[in-house]
PDB file of C-alpha atoms and ligand atoms in Angstrom:
ATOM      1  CA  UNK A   1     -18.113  -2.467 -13.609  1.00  0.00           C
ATOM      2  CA  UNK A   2     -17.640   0.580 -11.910  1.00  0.00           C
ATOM      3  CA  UNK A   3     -14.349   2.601 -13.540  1.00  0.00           C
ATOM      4  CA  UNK A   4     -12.484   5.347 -11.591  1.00  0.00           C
ATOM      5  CA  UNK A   5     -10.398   7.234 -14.241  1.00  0.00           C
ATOM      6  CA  UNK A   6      -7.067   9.049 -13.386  1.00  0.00           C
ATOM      7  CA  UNK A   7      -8.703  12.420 -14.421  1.00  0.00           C
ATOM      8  CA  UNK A   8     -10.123  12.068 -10.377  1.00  0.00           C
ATOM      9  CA  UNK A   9      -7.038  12.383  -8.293  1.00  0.00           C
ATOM     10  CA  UNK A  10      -6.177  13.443  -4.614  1.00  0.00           C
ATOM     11  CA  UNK A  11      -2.801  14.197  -3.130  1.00  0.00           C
ATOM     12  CA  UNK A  12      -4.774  14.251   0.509  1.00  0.00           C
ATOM     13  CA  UNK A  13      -6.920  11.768   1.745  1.00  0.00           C
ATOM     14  CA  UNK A  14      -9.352  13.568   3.189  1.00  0.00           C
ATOM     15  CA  UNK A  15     -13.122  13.575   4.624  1.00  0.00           C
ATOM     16  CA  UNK A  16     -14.480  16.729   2.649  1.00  0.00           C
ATOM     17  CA  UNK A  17     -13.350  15.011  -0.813  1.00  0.00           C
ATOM     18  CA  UNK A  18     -16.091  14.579  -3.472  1.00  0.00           C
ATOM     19  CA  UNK A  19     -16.307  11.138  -4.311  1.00  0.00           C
ATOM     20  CA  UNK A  20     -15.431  10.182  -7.769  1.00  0.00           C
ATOM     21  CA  UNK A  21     -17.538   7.272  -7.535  1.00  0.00           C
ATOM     22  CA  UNK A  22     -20.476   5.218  -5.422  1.00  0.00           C
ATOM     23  CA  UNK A  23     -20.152   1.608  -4.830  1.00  0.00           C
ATOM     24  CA  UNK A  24     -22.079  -0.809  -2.871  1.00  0.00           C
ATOM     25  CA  UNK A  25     -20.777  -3.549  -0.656  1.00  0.00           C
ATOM     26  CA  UNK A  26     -19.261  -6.733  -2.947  1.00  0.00           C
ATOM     27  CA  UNK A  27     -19.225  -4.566  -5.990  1.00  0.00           C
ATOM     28  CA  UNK A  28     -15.644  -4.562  -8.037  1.00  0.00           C
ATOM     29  CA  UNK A  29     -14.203  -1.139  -8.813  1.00  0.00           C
ATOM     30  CA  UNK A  30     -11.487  -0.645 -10.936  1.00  0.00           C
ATOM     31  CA  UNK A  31      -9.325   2.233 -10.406  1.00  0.00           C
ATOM     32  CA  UNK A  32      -6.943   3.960 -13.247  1.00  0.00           C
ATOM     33  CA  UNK A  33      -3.725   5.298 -11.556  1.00  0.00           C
ATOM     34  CA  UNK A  34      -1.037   8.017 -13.149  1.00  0.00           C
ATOM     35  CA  UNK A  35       2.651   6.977 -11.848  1.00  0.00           C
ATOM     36  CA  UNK A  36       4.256   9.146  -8.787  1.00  0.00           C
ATOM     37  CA  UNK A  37       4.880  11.848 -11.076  1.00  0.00           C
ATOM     38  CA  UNK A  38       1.800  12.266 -12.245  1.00  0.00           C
ATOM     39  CA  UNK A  39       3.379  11.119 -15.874  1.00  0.00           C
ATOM     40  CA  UNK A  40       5.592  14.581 -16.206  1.00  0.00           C
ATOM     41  CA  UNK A  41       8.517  12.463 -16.848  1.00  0.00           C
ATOM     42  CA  UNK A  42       7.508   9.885 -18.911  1.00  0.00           C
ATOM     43  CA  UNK A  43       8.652  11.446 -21.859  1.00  0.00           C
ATOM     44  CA  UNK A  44      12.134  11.002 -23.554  1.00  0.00           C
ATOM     45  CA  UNK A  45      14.754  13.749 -22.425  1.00  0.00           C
ATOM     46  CA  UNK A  46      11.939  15.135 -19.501  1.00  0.00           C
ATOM     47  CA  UNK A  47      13.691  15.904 -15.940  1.00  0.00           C
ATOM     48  CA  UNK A  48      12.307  16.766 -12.810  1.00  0.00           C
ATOM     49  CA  UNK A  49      12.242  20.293 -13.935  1.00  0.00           C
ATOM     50  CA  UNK A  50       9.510  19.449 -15.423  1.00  0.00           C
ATOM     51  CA  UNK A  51       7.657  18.262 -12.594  1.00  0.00           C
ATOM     52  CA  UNK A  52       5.179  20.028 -10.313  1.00  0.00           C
ATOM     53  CA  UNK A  53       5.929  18.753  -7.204  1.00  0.00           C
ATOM     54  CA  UNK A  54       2.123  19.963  -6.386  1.00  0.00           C
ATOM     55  CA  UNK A  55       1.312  16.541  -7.937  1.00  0.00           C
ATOM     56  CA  UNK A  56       3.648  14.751  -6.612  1.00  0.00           C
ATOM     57  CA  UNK A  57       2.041  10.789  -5.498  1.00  0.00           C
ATOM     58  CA  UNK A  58      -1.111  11.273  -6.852  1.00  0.00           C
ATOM     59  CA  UNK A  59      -3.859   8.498  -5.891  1.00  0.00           C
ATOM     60  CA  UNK A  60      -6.958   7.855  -7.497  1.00  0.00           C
ATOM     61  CA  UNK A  61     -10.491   8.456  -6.171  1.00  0.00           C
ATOM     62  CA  UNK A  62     -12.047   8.879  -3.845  1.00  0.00           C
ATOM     63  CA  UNK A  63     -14.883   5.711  -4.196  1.00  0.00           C
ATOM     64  CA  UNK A  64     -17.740   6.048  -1.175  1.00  0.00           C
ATOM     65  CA  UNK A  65     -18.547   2.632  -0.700  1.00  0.00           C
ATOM     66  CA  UNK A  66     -22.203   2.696   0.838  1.00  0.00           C
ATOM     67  CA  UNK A  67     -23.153   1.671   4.438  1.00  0.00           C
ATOM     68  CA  UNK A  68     -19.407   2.366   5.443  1.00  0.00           C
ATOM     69  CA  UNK A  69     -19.941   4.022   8.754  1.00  0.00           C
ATOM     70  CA  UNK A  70     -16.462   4.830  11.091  1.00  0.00           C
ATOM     71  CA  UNK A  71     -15.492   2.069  13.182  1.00  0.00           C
ATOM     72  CA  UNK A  72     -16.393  -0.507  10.292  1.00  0.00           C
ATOM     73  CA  UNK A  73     -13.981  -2.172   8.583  1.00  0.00           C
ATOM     74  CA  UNK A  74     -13.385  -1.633   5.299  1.00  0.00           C
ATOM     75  CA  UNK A  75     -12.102  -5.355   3.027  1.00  0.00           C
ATOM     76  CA  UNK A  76     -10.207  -4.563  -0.148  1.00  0.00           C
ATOM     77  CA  UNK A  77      -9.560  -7.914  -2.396  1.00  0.00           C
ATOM     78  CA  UNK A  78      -6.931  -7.196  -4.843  1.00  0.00           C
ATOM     79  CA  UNK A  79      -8.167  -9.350  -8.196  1.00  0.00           C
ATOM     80  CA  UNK A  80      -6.063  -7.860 -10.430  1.00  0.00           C
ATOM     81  CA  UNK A  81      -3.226  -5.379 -11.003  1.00  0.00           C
ATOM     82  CA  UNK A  82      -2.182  -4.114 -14.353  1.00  0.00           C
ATOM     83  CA  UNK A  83       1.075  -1.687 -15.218  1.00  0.00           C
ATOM     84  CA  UNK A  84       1.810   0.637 -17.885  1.00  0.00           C
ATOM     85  CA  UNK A  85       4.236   0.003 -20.749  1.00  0.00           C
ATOM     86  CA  UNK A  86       6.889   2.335 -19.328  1.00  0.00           C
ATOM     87  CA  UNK A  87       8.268   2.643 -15.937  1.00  0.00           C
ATOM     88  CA  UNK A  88      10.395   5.441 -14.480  1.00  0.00           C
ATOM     89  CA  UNK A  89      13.486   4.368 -12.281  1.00  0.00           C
ATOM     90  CA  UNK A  90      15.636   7.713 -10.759  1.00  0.00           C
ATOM     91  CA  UNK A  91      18.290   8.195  -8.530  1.00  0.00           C
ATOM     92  CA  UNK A  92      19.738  11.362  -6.628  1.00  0.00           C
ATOM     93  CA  UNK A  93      20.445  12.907  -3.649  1.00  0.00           C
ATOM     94  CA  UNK A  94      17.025  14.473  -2.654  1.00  0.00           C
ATOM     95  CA  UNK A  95      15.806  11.715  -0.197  1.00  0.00           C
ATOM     96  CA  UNK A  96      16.559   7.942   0.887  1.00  0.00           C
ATOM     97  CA  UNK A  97      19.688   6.195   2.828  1.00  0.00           C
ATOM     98  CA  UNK A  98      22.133   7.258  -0.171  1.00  0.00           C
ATOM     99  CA  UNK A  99      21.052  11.160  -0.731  1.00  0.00           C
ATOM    100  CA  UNK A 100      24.927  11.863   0.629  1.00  0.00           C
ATOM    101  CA  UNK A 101      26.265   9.058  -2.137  1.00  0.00           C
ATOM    102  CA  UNK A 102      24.605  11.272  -4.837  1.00  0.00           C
ATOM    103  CA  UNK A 103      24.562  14.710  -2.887  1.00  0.00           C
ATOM    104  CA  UNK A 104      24.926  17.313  -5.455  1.00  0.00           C
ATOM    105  CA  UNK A 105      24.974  15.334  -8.147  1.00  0.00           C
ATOM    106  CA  UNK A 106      21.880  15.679 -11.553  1.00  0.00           C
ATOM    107  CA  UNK A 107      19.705  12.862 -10.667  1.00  0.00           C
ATOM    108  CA  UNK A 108      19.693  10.205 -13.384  1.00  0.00           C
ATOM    109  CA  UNK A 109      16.545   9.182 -14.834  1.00  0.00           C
ATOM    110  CA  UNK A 110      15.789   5.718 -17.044  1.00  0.00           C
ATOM    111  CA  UNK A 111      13.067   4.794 -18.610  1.00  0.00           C
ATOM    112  CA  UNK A 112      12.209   1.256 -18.633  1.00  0.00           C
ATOM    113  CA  UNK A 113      10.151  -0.897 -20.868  1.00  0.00           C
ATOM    114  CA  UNK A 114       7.877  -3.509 -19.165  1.00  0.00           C
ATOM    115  CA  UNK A 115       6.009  -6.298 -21.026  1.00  0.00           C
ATOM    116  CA  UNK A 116       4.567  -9.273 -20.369  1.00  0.00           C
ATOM    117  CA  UNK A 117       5.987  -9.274 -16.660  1.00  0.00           C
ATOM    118  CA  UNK A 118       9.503  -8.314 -17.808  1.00  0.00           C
ATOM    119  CA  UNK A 119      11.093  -5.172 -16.855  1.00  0.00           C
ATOM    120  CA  UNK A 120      13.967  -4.409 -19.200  1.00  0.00           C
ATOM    121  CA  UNK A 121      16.395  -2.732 -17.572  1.00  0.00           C
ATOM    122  CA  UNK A 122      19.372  -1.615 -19.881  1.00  0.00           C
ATOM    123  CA  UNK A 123      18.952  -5.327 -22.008  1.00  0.00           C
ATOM    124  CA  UNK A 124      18.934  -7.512 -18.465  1.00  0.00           C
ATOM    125  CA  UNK A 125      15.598  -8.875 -18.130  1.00  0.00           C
ATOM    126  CA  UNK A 126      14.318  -8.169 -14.496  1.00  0.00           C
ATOM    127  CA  UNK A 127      11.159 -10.310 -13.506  1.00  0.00           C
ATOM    128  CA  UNK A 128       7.961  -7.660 -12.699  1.00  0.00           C
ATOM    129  CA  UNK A 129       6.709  -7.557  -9.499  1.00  0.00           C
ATOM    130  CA  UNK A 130       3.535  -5.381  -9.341  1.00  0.00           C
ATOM    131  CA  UNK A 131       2.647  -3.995  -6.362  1.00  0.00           C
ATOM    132  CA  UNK A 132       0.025  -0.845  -5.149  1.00  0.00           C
ATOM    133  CA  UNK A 133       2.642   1.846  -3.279  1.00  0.00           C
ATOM    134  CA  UNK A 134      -0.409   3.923  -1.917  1.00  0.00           C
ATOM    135  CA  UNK A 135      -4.232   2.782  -1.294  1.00  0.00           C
ATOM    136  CA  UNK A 136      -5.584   4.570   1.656  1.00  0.00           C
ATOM    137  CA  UNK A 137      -9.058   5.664   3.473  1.00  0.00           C
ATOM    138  CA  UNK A 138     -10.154   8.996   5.146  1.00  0.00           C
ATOM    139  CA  UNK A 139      -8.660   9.935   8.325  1.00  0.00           C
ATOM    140  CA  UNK A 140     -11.420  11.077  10.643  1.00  0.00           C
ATOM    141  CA  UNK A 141      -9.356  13.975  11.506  1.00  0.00           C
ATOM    142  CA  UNK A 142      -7.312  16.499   9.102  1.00  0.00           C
ATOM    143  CA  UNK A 143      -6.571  15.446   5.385  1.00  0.00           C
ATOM    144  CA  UNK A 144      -3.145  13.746   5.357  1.00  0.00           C
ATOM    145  CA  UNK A 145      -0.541  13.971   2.399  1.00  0.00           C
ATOM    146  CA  UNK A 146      -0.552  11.678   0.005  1.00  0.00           C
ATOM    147  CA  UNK A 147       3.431  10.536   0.574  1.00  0.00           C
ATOM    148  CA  UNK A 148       2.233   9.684   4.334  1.00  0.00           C
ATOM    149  CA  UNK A 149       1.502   6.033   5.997  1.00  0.00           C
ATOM    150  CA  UNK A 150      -0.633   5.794   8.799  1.00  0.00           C
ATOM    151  CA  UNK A 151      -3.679   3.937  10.219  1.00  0.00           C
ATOM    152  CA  UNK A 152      -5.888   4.788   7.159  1.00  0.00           C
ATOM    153  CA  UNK A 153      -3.111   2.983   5.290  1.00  0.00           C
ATOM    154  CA  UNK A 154      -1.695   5.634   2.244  1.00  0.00           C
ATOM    155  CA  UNK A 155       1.940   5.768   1.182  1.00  0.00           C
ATOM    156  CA  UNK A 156       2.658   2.140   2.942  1.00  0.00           C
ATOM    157  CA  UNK A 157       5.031   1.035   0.062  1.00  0.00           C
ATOM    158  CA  UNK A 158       4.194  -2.565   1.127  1.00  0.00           C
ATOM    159  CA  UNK A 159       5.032  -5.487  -1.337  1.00  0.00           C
ATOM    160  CA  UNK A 160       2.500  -8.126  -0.218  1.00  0.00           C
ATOM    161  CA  UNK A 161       0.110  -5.493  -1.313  1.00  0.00           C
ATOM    162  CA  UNK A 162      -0.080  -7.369  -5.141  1.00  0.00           C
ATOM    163  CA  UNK A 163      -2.430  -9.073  -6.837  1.00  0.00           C
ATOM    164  CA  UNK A 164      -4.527 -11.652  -4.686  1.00  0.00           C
ATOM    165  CA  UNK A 165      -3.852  -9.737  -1.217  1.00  0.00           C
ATOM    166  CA  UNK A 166      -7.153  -8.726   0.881  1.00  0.00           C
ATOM    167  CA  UNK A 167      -6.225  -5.683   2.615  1.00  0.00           C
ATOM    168  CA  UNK A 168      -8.744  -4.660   5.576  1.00  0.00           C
ATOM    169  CA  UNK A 169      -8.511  -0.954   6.551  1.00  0.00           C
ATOM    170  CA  UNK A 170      -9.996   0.684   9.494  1.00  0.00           C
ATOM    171  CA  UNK A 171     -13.295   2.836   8.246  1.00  0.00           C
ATOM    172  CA  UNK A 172     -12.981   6.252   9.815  1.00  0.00           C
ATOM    173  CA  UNK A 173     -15.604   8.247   8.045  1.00  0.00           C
ATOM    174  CA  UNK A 174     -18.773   7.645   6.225  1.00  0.00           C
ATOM    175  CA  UNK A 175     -18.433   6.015   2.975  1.00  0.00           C
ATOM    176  CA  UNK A 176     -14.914   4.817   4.159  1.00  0.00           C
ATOM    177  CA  UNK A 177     -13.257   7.056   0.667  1.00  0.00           C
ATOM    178  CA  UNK A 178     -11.329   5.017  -0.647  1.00  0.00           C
ATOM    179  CA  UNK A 179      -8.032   6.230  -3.149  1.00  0.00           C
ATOM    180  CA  UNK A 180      -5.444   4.329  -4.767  1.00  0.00           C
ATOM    181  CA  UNK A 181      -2.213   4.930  -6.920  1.00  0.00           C
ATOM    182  CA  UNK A 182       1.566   4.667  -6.665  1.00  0.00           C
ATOM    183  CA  UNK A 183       1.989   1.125  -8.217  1.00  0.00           C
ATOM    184  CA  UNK A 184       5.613  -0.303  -8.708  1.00  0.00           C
ATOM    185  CA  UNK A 185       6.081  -2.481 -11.370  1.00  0.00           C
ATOM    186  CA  UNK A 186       8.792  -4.481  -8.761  1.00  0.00           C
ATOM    187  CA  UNK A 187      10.430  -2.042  -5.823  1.00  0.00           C
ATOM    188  CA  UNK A 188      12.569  -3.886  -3.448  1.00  0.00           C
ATOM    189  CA  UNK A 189      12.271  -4.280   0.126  1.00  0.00           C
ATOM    190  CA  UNK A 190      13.175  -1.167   2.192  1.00  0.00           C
ATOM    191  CA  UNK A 191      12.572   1.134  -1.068  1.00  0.00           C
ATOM    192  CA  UNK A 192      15.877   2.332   0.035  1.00  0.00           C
ATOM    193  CA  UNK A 193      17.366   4.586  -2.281  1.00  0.00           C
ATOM    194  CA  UNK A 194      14.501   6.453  -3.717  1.00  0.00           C
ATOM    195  CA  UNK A 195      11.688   4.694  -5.670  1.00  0.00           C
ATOM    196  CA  UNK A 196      10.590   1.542  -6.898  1.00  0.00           C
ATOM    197  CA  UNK A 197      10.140   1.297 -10.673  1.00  0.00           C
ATOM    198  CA  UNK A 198       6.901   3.836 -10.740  1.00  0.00           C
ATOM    199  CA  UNK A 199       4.300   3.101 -12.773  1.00  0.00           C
ATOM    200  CA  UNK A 200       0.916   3.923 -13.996  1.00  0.00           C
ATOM    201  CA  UNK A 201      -1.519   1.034 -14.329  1.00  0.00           C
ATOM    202  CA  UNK A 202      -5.015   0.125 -13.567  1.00  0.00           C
ATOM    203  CA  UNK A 203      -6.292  -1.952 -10.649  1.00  0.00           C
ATOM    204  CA  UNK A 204      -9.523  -4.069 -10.208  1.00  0.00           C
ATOM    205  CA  UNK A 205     -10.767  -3.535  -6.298  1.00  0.00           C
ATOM    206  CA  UNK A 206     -13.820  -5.708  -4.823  1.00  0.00           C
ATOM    207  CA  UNK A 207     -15.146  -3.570  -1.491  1.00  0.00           C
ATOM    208  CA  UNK A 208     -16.570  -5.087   0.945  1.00  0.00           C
ATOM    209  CA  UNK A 209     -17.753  -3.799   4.694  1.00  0.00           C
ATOM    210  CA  UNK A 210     -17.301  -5.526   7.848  1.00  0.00           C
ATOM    211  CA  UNK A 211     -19.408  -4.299  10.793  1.00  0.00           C
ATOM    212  CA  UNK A 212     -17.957  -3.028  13.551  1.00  0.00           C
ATOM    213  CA  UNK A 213     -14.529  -5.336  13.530  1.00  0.00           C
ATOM    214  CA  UNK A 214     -12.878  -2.402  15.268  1.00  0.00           C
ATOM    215  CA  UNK A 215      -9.791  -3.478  13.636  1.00  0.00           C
ATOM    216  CA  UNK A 216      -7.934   0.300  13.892  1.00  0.00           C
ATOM    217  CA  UNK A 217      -4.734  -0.389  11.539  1.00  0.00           C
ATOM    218  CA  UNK A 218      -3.938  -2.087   8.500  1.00  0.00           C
ATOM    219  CA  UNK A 219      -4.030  -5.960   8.376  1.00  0.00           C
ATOM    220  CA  UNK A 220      -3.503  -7.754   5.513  1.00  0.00           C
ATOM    221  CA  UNK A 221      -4.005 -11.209   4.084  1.00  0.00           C
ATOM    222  CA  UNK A 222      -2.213 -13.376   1.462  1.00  0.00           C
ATOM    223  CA  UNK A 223      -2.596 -17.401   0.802  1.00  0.00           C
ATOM    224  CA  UNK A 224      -0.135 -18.259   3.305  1.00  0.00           C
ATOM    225  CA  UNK A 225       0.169 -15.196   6.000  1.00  0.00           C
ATOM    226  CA  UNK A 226      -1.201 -12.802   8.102  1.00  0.00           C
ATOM    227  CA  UNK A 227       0.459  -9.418   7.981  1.00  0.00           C
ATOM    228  CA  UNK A 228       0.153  -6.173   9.814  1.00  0.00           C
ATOM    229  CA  UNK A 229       1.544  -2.975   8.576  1.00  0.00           C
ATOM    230  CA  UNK A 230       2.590  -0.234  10.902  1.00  0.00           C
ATOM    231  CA  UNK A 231       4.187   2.956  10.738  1.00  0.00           C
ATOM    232  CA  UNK A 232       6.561   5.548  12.825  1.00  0.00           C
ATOM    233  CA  UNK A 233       8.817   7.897  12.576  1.00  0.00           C
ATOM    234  CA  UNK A 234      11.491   5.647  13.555  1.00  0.00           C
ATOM    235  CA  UNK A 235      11.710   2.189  11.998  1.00  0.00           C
ATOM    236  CA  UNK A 236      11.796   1.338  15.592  1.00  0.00           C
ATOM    237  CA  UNK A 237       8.595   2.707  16.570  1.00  0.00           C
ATOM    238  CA  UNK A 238       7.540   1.164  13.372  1.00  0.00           C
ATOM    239  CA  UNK A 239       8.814  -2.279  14.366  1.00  0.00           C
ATOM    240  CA  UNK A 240       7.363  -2.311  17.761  1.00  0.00           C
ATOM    241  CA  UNK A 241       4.205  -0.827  16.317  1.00  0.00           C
ATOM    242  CA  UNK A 242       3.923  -3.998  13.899  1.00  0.00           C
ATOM    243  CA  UNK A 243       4.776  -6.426  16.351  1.00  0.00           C
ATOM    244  CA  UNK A 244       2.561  -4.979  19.009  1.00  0.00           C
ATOM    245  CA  UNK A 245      -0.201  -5.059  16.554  1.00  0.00           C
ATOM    246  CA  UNK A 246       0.306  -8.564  15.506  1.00  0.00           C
ATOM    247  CA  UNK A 247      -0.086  -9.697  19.011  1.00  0.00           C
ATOM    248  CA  UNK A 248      -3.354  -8.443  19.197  1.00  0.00           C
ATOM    249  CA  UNK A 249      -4.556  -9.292  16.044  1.00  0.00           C
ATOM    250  CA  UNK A 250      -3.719 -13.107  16.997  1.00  0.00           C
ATOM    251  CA  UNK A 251      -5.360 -12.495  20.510  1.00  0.00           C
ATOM    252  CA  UNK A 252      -8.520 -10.717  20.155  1.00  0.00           C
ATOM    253  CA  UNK A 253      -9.101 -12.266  16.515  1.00  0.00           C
ATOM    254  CA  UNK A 254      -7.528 -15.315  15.870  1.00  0.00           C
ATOM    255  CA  UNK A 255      -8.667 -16.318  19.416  1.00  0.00           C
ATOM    256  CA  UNK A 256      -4.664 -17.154  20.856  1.00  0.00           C
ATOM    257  CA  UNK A 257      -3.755 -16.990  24.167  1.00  0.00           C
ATOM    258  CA  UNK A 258      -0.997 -14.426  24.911  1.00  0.00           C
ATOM    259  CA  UNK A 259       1.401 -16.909  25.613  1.00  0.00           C
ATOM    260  CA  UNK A 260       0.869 -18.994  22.145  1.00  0.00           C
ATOM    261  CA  UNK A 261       0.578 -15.295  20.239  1.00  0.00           C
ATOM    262  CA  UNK A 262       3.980 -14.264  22.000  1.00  0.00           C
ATOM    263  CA  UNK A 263       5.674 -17.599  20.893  1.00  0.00           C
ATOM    264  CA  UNK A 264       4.414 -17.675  18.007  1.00  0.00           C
ATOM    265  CA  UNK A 265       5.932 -14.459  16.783  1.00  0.00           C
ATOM    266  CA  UNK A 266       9.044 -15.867  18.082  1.00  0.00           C
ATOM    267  CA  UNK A 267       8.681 -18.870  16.557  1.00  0.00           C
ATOM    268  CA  UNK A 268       7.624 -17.825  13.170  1.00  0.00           C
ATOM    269  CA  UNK A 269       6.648 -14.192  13.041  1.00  0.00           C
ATOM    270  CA  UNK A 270       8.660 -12.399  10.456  1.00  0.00           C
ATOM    271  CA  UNK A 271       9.744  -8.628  11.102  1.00  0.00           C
ATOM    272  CA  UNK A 272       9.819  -6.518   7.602  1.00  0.00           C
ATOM    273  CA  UNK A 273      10.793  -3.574   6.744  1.00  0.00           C
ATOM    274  CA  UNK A 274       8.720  -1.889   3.949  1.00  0.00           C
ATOM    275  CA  UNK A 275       9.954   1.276   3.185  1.00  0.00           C
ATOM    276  CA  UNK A 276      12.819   4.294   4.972  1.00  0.00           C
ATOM    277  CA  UNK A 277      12.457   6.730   2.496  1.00  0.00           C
ATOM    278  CA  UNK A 278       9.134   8.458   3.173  1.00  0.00           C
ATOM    279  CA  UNK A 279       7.992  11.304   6.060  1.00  0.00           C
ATOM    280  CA  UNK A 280       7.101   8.405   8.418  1.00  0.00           C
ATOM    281  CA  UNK A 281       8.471   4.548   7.755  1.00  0.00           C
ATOM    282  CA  UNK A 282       6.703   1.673   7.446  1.00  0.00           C
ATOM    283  CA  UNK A 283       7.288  -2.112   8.991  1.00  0.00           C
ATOM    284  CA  UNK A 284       5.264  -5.308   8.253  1.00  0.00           C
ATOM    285  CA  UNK A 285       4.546  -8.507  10.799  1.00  0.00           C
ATOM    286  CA  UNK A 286       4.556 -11.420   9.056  1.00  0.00           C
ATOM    287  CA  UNK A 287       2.990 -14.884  10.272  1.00  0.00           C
ATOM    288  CA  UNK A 288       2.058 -18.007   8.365  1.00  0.00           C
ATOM    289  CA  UNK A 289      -1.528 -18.946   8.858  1.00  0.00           C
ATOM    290  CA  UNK A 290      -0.947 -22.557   9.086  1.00  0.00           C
ATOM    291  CA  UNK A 291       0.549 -21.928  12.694  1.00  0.00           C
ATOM    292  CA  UNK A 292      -2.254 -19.572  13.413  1.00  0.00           C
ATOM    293  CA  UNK A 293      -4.735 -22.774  12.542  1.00  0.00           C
ATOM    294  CA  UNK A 294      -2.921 -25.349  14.649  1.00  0.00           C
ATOM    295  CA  UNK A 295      -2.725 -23.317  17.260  1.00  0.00           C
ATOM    296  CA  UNK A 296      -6.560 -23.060  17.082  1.00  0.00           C
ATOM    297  CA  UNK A 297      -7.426 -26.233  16.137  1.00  0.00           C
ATOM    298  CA  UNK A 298      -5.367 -27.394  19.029  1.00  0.00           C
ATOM    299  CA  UNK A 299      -7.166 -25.602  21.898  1.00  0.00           C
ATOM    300  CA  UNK A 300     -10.315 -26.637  19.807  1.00  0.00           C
ATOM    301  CA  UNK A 301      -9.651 -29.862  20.778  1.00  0.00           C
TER     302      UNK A 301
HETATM  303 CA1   CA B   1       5.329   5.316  -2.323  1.00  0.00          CA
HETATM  304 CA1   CA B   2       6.405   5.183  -5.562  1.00  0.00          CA
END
């Protein structure tokens, strides 16, 4: 298998990045990731003094998978996700809905030991819930930061984005460029006060390319749901992004008439919020793919 190690990092996705690695369509890729600080904290009694905010979210990559060409879209099947041993929880007033709460105030850093898919947090056992923070294409246009969500996907801070998801990202440039990193060993919904519980681990990624789906956002796809992921710099551009997006998706892919697609988010869409706490925020659409299918099946018939 093809192996990305964390010594090839980005902190832009861009177009004029080397790639770290060539794949072809189907192959699996796995992908070593640092945590979001790059591992300067890791160690016992470290602060953020210690860390260079240069390398701040770092993602691995980026892996040119062959035949991509812009307009394509790009299929991502999650078949496994791995974390570290140790995973860095922090709170303080720098960013996030309670940087008044602990304005002024030394952030607080812990350490936490994760095993088996247990988190220990201070001797209660917290159930791990890995999850990729940041897995991203090249934008056609300028590079874009690392601690940004857009179309290409990047800092979306999404939880369905776990082991056994398919994500399908819009293909922009040649080779599509794909980079990875920011996992959370669990990170609630809304990230709201900082972080989730950042991690290093190691990801195993099968690429695929679909032709011309001219798909031109993130969609992604569980057992049981569909689920688009928008951003904006309000969640309410966000939200109406997600929805809007949904709509279509169920239209001009799953086949719906606007009407059913309309009442079916009302129905049974569920509106998500994924993250407030980076430079643009990010909302999910959620809806179960059974409805999708009898909705189909139905006007099959
Ligand atoms: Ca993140
Ligand atoms: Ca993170």
């Amino acid at each position: 298998m093809i192996k990305i190690t964390r010594d090839h990092v980005i902190y832009a996705f861009s177009r004029w990045d080397k790639p770290a690695a060539f794949a072809e369509p189907g192959q699996c890729v796995e992908f070593e990731t640092y945590d979001c600080y790059q591992g300067m904290v890791l160690k016992e009694g470290s602060t953020f003094r210690d860390f260079d905010r240069r390398f701040g979210n770092p993602a691995t990559g980026p892996l040119y998978i062959k035949g991509a060409m812009p307009g394509d879209t790009l299929k991502i099947e999650i078949w496994k996700l791995e974390v570290g041993p140790v995973g860095i929880l922090d709170i303080g007033g720098s960013s996030g809905a309670l940087k008044e709460a602990f304005a002024g105030k030394e952030p607080v850093i812990r350490r936490l030991s994760v095993k088996s898919g247990r988190i220990d947090y201070d001797g209660i056992d917290v159930p791990a819930k890995p999850m990729i923070g940041v897995i991203g294409v090249a934008p056609s246009g300028e590079p874009v930061g690392t601690l940004i969500p857009m179309n290409h996907g990047g800092n979306m801070d999404c939880t369905r984005i776990e082991e056994g998801a398919t994500l399908y990202l819009p293909v922009s440039v040649e080779g599509a460029l794909l980079s990875v990193g920011d996992f959370h060993a669990i990170m609630g919904e809304g990230e709201v006060a900082n972080c989730g519980v950042e991690i290093e681990g190691r990801a195993v990624l099968k690429v695929d390319v679909l032709p011309q789906t001219g798909i031109s956002w993130p969609v992604l796809e569980n057992e049981r749901q569909w689920i688009t992921i928008a951003y904006g710099s309000s969640l309410d551009e966000a939200a109406q992004r997600a929805v809007e997006q949904m709509f279509y998706f169920l239209c001009r892919k799953m086949g719906l008439s606007e009407t059913d697609a309309g009442m079916l988010l009302d129905m049974a869409g569920d509106l998500m919020i994924c993250q407030i706490v980076n430079p643009q925020k990010t909302v999910r659409m959620e809806v179960p793919k059974w409805l999708v299918y009898a909705m189909q099946e139905r006007n099959a018939s």
